[in-house]
Each structure stands twice: as structure tokens, then as C-alpha cells.
mmCIF file of C-alpha atoms in Angstrom:
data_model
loop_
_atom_site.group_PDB
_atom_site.id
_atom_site.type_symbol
_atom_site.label_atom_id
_atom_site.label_comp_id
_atom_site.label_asym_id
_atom_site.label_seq_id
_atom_site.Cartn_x
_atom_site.Cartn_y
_atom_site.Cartn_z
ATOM 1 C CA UNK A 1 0.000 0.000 0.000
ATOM 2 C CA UNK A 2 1.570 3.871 -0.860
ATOM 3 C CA UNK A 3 1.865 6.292 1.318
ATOM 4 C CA UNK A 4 -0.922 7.972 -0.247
ATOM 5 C CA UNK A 5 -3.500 5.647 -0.054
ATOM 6 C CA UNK A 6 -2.494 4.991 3.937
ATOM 7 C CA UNK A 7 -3.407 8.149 4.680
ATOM 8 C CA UNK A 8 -6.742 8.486 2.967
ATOM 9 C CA UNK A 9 -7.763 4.960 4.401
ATOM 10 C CA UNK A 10 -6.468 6.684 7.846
ATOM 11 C CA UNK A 11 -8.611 9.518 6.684
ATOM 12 C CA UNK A 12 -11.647 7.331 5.938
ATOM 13 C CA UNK A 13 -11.639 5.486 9.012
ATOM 14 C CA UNK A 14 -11.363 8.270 11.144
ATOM 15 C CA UNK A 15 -14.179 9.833 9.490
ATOM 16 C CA UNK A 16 -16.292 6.474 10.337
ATOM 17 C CA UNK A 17 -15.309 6.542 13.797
ATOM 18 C CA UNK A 18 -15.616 10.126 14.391
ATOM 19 C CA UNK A 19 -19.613 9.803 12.697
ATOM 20 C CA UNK A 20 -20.421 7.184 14.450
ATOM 21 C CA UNK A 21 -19.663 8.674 17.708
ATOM 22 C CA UNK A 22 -21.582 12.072 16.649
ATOM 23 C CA UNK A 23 -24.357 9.932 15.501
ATOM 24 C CA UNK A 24 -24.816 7.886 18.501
ATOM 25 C CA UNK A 25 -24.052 4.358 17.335
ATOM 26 C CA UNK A 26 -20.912 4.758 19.882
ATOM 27 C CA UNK A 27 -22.453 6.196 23.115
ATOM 28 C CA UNK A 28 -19.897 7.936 25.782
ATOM 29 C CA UNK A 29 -18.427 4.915 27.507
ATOM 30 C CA UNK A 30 -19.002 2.615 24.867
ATOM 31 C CA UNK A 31 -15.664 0.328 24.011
ATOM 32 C CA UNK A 32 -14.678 0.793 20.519
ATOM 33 C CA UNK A 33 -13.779 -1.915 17.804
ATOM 34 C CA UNK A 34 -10.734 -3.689 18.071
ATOM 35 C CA UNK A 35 -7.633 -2.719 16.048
ATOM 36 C CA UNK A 36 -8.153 -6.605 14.354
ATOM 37 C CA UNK A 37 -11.901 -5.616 14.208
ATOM 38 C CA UNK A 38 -11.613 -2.311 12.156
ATOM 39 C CA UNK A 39 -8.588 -3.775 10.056
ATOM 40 C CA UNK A 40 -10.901 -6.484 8.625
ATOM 41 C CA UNK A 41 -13.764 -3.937 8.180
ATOM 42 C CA UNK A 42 -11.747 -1.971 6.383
ATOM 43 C CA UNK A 43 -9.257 -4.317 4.666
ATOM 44 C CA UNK A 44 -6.898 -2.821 5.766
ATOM 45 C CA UNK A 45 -3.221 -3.104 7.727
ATOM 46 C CA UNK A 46 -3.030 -2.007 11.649
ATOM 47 C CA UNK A 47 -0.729 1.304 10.901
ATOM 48 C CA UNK A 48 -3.880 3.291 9.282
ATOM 49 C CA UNK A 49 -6.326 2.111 12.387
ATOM 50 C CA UNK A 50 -3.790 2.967 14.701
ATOM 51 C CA UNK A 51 -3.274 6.906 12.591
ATOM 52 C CA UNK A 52 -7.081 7.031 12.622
ATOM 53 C CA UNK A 53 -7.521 5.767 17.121
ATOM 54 C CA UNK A 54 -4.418 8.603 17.385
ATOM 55 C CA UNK A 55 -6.264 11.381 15.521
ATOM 56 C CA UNK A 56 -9.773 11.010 17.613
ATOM 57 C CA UNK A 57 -7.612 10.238 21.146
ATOM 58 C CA UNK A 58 -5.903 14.001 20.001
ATOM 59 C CA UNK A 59 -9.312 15.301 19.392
ATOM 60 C CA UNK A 60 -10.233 14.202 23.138
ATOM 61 C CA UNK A 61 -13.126 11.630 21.381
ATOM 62 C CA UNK A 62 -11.537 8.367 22.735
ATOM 63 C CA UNK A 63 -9.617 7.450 25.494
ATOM 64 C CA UNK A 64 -5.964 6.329 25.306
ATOM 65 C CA UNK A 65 -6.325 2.477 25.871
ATOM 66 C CA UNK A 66 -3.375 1.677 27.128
ATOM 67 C CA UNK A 67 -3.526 -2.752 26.430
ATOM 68 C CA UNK A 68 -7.581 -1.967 26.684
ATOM 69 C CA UNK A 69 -10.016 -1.227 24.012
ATOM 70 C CA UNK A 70 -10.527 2.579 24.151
ATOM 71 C CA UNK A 71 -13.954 3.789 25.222
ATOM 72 C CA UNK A 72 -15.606 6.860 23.909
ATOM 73 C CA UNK A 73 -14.838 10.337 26.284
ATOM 74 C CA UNK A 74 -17.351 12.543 24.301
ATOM 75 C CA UNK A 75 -19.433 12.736 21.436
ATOM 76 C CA UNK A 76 -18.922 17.231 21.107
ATOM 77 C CA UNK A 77 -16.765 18.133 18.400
ATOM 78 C CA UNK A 78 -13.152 19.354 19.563
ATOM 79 C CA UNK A 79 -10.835 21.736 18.967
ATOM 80 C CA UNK A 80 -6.954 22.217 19.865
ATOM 81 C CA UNK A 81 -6.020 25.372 21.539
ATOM 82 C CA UNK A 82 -3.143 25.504 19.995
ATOM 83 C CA UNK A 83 -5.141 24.484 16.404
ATOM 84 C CA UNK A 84 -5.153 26.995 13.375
ATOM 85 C CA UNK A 85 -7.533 29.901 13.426
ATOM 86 C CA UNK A 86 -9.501 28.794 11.107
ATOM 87 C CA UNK A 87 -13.024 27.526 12.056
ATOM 88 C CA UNK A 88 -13.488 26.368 8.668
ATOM 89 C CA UNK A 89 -10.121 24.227 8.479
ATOM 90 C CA UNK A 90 -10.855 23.055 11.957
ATOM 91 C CA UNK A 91 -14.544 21.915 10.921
ATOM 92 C CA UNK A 92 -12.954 20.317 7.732
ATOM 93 C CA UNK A 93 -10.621 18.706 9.633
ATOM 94 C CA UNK A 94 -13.382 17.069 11.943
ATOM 95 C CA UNK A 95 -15.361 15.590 9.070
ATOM 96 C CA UNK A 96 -17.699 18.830 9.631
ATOM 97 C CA UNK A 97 -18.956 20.794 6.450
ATOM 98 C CA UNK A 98 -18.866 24.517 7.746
ATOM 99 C CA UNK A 99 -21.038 27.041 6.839
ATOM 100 C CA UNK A 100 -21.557 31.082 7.251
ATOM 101 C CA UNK A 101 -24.103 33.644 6.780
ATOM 102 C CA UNK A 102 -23.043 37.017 6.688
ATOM 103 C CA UNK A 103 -24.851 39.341 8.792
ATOM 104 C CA UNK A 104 -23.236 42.707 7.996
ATOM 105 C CA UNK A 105 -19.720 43.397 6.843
ATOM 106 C CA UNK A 106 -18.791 47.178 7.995
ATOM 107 C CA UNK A 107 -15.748 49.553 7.691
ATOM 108 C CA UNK A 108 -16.120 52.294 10.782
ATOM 109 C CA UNK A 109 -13.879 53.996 13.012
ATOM 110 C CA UNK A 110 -12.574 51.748 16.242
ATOM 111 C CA UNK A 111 -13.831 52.908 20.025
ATOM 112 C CA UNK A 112 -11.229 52.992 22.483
ATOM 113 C CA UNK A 113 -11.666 49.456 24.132
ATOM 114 C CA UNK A 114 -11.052 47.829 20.252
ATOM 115 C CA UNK A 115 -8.590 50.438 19.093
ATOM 116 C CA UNK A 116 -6.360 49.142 22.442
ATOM 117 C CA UNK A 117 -7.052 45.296 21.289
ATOM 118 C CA UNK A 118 -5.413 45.985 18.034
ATOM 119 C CA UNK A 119 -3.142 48.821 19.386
ATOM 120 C CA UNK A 120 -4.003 51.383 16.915
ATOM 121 C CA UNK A 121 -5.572 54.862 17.955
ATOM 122 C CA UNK A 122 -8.836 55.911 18.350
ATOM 123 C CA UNK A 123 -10.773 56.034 15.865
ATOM 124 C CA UNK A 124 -8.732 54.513 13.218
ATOM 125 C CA UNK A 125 -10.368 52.812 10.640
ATOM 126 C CA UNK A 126 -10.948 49.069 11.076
ATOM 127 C CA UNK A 127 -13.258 46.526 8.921
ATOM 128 C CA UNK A 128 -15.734 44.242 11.299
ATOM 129 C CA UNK A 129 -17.347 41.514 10.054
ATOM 130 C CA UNK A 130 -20.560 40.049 12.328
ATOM 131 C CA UNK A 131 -21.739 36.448 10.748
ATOM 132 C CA UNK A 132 -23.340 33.254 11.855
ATOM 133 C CA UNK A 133 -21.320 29.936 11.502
ATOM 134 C CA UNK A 134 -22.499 26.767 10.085
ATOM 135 C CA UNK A 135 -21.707 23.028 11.180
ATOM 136 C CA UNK A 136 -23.117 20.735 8.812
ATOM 137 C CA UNK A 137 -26.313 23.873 8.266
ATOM 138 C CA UNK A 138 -27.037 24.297 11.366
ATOM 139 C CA UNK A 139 -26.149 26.956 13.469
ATOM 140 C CA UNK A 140 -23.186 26.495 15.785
ATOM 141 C CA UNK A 141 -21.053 29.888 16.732
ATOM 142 C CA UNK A 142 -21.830 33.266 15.949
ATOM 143 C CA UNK A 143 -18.302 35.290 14.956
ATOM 144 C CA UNK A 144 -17.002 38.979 15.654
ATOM 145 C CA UNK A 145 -13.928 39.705 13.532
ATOM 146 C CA UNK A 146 -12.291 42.739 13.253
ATOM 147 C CA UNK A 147 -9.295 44.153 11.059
ATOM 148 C CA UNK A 148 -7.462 47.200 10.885
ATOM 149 C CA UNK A 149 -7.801 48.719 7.564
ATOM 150 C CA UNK A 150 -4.262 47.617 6.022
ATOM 151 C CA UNK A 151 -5.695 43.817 6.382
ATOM 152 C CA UNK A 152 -9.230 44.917 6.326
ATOM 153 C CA UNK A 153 -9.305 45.587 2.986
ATOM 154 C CA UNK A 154 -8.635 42.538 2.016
ATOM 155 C CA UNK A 155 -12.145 41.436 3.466
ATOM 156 C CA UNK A 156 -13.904 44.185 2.238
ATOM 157 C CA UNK A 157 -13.028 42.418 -1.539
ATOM 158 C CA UNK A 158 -13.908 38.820 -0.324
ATOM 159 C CA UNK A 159 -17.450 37.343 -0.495
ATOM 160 C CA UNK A 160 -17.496 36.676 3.376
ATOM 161 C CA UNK A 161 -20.281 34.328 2.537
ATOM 162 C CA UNK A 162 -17.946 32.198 0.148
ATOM 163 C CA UNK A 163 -15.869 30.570 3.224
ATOM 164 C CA UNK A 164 -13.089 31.208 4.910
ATOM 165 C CA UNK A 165 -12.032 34.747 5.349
ATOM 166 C CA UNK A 166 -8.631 33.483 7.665
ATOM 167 C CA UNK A 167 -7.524 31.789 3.775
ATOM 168 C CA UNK A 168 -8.358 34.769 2.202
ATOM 169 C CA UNK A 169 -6.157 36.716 4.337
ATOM 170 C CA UNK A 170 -3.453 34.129 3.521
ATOM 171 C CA UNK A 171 -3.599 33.757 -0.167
ATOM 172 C CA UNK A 172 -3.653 37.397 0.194
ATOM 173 C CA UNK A 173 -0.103 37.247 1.624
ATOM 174 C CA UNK A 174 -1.029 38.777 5.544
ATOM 175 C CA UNK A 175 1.217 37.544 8.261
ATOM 176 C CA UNK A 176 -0.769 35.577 10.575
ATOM 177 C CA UNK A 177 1.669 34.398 12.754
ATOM 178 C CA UNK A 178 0.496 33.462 16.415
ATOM 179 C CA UNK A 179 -2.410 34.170 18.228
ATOM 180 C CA UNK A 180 -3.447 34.756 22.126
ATOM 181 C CA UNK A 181 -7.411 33.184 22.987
ATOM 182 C CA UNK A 182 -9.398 33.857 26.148
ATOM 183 C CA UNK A 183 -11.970 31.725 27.031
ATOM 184 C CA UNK A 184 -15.018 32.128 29.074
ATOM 185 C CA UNK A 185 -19.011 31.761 29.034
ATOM 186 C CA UNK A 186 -21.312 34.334 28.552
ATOM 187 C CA UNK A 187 -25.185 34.492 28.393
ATOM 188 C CA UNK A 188 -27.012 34.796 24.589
ATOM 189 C CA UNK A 189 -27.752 38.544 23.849
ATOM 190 C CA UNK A 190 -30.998 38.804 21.677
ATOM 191 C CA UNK A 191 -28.968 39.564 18.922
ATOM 192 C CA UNK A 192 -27.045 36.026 19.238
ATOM 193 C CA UNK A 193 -29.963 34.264 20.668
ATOM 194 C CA UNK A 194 -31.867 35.017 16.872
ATOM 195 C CA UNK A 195 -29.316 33.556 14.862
ATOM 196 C CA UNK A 196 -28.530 30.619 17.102
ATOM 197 C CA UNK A 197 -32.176 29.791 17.942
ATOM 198 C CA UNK A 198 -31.859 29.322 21.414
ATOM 199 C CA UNK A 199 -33.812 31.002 24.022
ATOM 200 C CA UNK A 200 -31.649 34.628 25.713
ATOM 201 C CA UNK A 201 -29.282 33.886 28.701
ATOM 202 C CA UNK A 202 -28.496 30.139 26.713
ATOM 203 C CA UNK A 203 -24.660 29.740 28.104
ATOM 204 C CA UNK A 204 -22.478 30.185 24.973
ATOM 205 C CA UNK A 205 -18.870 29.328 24.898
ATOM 206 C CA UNK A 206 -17.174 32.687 24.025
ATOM 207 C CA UNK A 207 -13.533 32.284 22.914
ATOM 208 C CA UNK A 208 -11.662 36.345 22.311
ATOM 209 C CA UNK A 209 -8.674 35.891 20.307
ATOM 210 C CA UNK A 210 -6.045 38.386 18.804
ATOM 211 C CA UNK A 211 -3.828 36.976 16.103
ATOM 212 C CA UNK A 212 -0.363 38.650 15.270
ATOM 213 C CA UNK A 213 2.364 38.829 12.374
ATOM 214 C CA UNK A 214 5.486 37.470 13.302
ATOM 215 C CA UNK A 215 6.929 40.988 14.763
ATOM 216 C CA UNK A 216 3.700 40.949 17.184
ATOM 217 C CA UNK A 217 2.033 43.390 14.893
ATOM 218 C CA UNK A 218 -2.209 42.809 15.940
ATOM 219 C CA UNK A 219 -3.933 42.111 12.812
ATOM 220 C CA UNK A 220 -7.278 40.536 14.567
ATOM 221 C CA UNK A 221 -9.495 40.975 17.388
ATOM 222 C CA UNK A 222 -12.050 38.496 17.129
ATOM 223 C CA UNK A 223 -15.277 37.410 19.871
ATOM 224 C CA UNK A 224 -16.841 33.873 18.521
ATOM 225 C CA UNK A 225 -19.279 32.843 20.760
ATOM 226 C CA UNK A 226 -19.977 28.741 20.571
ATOM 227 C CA UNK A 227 -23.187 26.735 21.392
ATOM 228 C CA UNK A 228 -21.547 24.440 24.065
ATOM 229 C CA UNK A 229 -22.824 21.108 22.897
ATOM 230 C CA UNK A 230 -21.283 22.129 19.205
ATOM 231 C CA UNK A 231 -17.549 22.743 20.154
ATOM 232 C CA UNK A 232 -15.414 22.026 22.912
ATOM 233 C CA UNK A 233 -11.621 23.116 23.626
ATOM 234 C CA UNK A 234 -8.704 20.685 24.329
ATOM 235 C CA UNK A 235 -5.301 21.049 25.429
ATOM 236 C CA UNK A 236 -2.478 18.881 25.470
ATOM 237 C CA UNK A 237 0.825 19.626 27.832
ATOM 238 C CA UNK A 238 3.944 17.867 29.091
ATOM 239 C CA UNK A 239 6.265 18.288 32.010
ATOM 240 C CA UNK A 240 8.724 19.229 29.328
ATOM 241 C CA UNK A 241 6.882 21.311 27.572
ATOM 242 C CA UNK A 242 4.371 22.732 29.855
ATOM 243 C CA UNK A 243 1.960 25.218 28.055
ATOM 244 C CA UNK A 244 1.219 28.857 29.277
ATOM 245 C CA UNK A 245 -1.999 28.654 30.399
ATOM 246 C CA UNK A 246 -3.508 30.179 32.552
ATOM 247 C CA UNK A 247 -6.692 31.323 34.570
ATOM 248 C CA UNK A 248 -7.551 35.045 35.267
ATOM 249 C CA UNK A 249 -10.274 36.988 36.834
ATOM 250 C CA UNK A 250 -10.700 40.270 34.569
ATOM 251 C CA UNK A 251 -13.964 42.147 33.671
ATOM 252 C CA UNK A 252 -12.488 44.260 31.305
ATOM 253 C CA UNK A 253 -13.214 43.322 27.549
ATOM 254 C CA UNK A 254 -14.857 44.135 24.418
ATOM 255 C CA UNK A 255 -18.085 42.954 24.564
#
């Protein structure tokens, strides 16, 4: 077997896994097939079952095994920390066909608490984009991004409704470099509440991230704001590696 076709069989039968556990045919707690058991089903060798049990154990899906059968941890969709920015790329990555509908797409001049996110003065010109993200059509996050003009303008010539405006910026040569997230909960607004179809106050995961070029230029201050049983966060860390995470109590932020 090539190297190519290993990793779309990996591909394929992490897909299978990874629908069967949204889907309910694996329930949380249920033991999975054995390595033998998918290799058969799929006529295929162990090293592709093993690639596909290693990408749903880093998704936090499965659990490790260790000599026993691994069990299923959660059925919610995850996402790295540490992933790309890209909700589309993530969703893609998960077997999930994302979607957006464009609410408003606005060039304006930034208020203080913004203009301070993406250290530029007050009211400076910055391009905001307000749509409603799609996980296989239905509603799952509502999104907040905002540019300053030098990368903004790159959005204002892109169809936000065509897909992923993070590529665009890329293809369009912007350094996105790093970025910083801060993660809380917060209760759905009307305006949220509408576009989600939930009832106001629904607990939404809200994740605020500000992406930088290389130099640790800002070039994004964004506020996505998750329906919890649609997304959840992971985070892998070692002793020798340890990550810098960490917990704070602060009630300042753009809302």
C-alpha cells in the first residue's frame, strides 16, 4: 500500500469513527472496535487504524487504551487550543462541512476598548465583520472579527459568505503568525440568541482571540461565541513542555 493511499484509508476510518460517535451508534463509555476488528472492516493493515484511534484520542473523542479497548470520552466536536484559526479548516478537519451567513460586513472607526485590542488609535479605521457559523447547516457559533484597515481591505473584496475569510487573508499574503485566545461563558444577547435559535441567557462558549504577524504586529481581534454542545476546547501539555496557560479573573473586555 503507498503512502498515499495509507493516509486516505487513515482519513476514511477516522471519518467512520468520528460519525459514528456524533451519531450515537458509539455512546460515551461505549468500548470501541478492536484494532483486528476495524482492520478487517476496512481491509486494511493495523498502521492506518492505529493513525485514525491517534487522531480522535488528540481530538479528546476516545480514550488512550493503554492494552484496553478505548472507550468513547465525548461525542462534542473538539478543537486544539493551539489548532489553526480557522473555524473552517478546523470543521474540515473534523469531518464537519462549515457554513456562514453574513450578517453585515462594515468599515467604521474603532472605540477605544477595540482600538487598544489591536493597538491602533482611536478612531482609526478598522473593517468588522458580524456572521453566523455553520456546522453541517445548522447553526453552531456566531463570529465577531475585526481588522485594521491595512488587512481589512482585504475582506472588504472577499465574499465573506464564500468561506473562509482566515484563507483569504493568507492567499492574500497577511502575516498571521500566532495568536493569544481567552476563554469564558457568557449568556445569549438577543442579537445572538436570533441567529442561534436558542432562548436569551443560553450559556455560549465565548472564545476572544487576537492573532499577530510574526513581529507581534495585531492584525485581529475576534469574539466567537460557541453553542456548548457544538464545540469544545482541548489542550495537550507535558512536564517538558508545559503550556502557558492560565486562569484570570478580569472584567475588562470588548463585549
Amino acid at each position: 500500500m503507498t503512502n498515499s493511499s495509507s493516509v486516505q484509508q487513515h482519513e476514511h476510518i477516522a471519518h467512520y469513527l468520528r460519525s459514528a460517535i456524533k451519531e450515537g451508534t458509539f455512546s460515551t463509555g461505549d468500548p470501541l472496535p478492536t484494532e483486528a476488528e476495524l482492520s478487517r472492516r476496512f481491509e486494511t493493515s493495523r498502521g492506518p487504524v492505529r493513525q485514525a484511534m491517534s487522531t480522535l484520542r488528540a481530538e479528546g473523542l476516545i480514550s488512550s487504551g493503554r492494552g484496553r479497548r478505548s472507550v468513547v470520552l465525548d461525542k462534542v466536536s473538539t478543537q486544539s487550543f493551539d489548532d489553526v484559526i480557522s473555524f473552517s479548516q478546523w470543521c474540515r478537519k473534523s469531518g464537519i462541512q462549515p457554513g456562514q451567513k453574513t450578517q453585515w460586513v462594515a468599515r467604521r472607526k474603532a472605540e477605544a476598548a477595540l482600538a487598544a485590542q489591536l493597538e491602533i488609535s482611536d478612531c482609526d479605521p478598522v473593517v468588522s465583520v458580524y456572521r453566523l457559523r455553520l456546522m453541517d447547516g445548522a447553526p453552531a457559533m456566531v463570529e465577531r472579527l475585526n481588522y485594521p484597515l491595512s488587512v481589512g481591505r482585504h475582506v472588504l473584496a472577499f465574499d465573506t459568505d464564500a468561506g473562509s475569510i482566515y484563507q483569504e487573508l493568507i492567499d492574500n499574503g497577511v502575516d498571521i503568525n500566532h495568536a493569544t485566545r481567552t476563554i469564558d461563558a457568557v449568556g445569549a444577547d438577543q442579537e445572538d440568541a436570533d441567529l442561534l435559535e436558542v432562548p436569551v441567557g443560553t450559556p455560549l462558549l465565548r472564545v476572544r482571540r487576537r492573532a499577530f504577524t510574526l513581529e507581534g504586529t495585531p492584525v485581529e481581534y475576534s469574539d466567537d461565541r460557541y453553542l456548548p454542545w457544538k464545540a469544545s476546547f482541548t489542550m495537550n501539555s507535558t512536564r517538558e513542555h508545559p503550556n502557558a496557560l492560565s486562569m484570570v479573573s478580569d472584567a475588562s473586555y470588548v463585549n
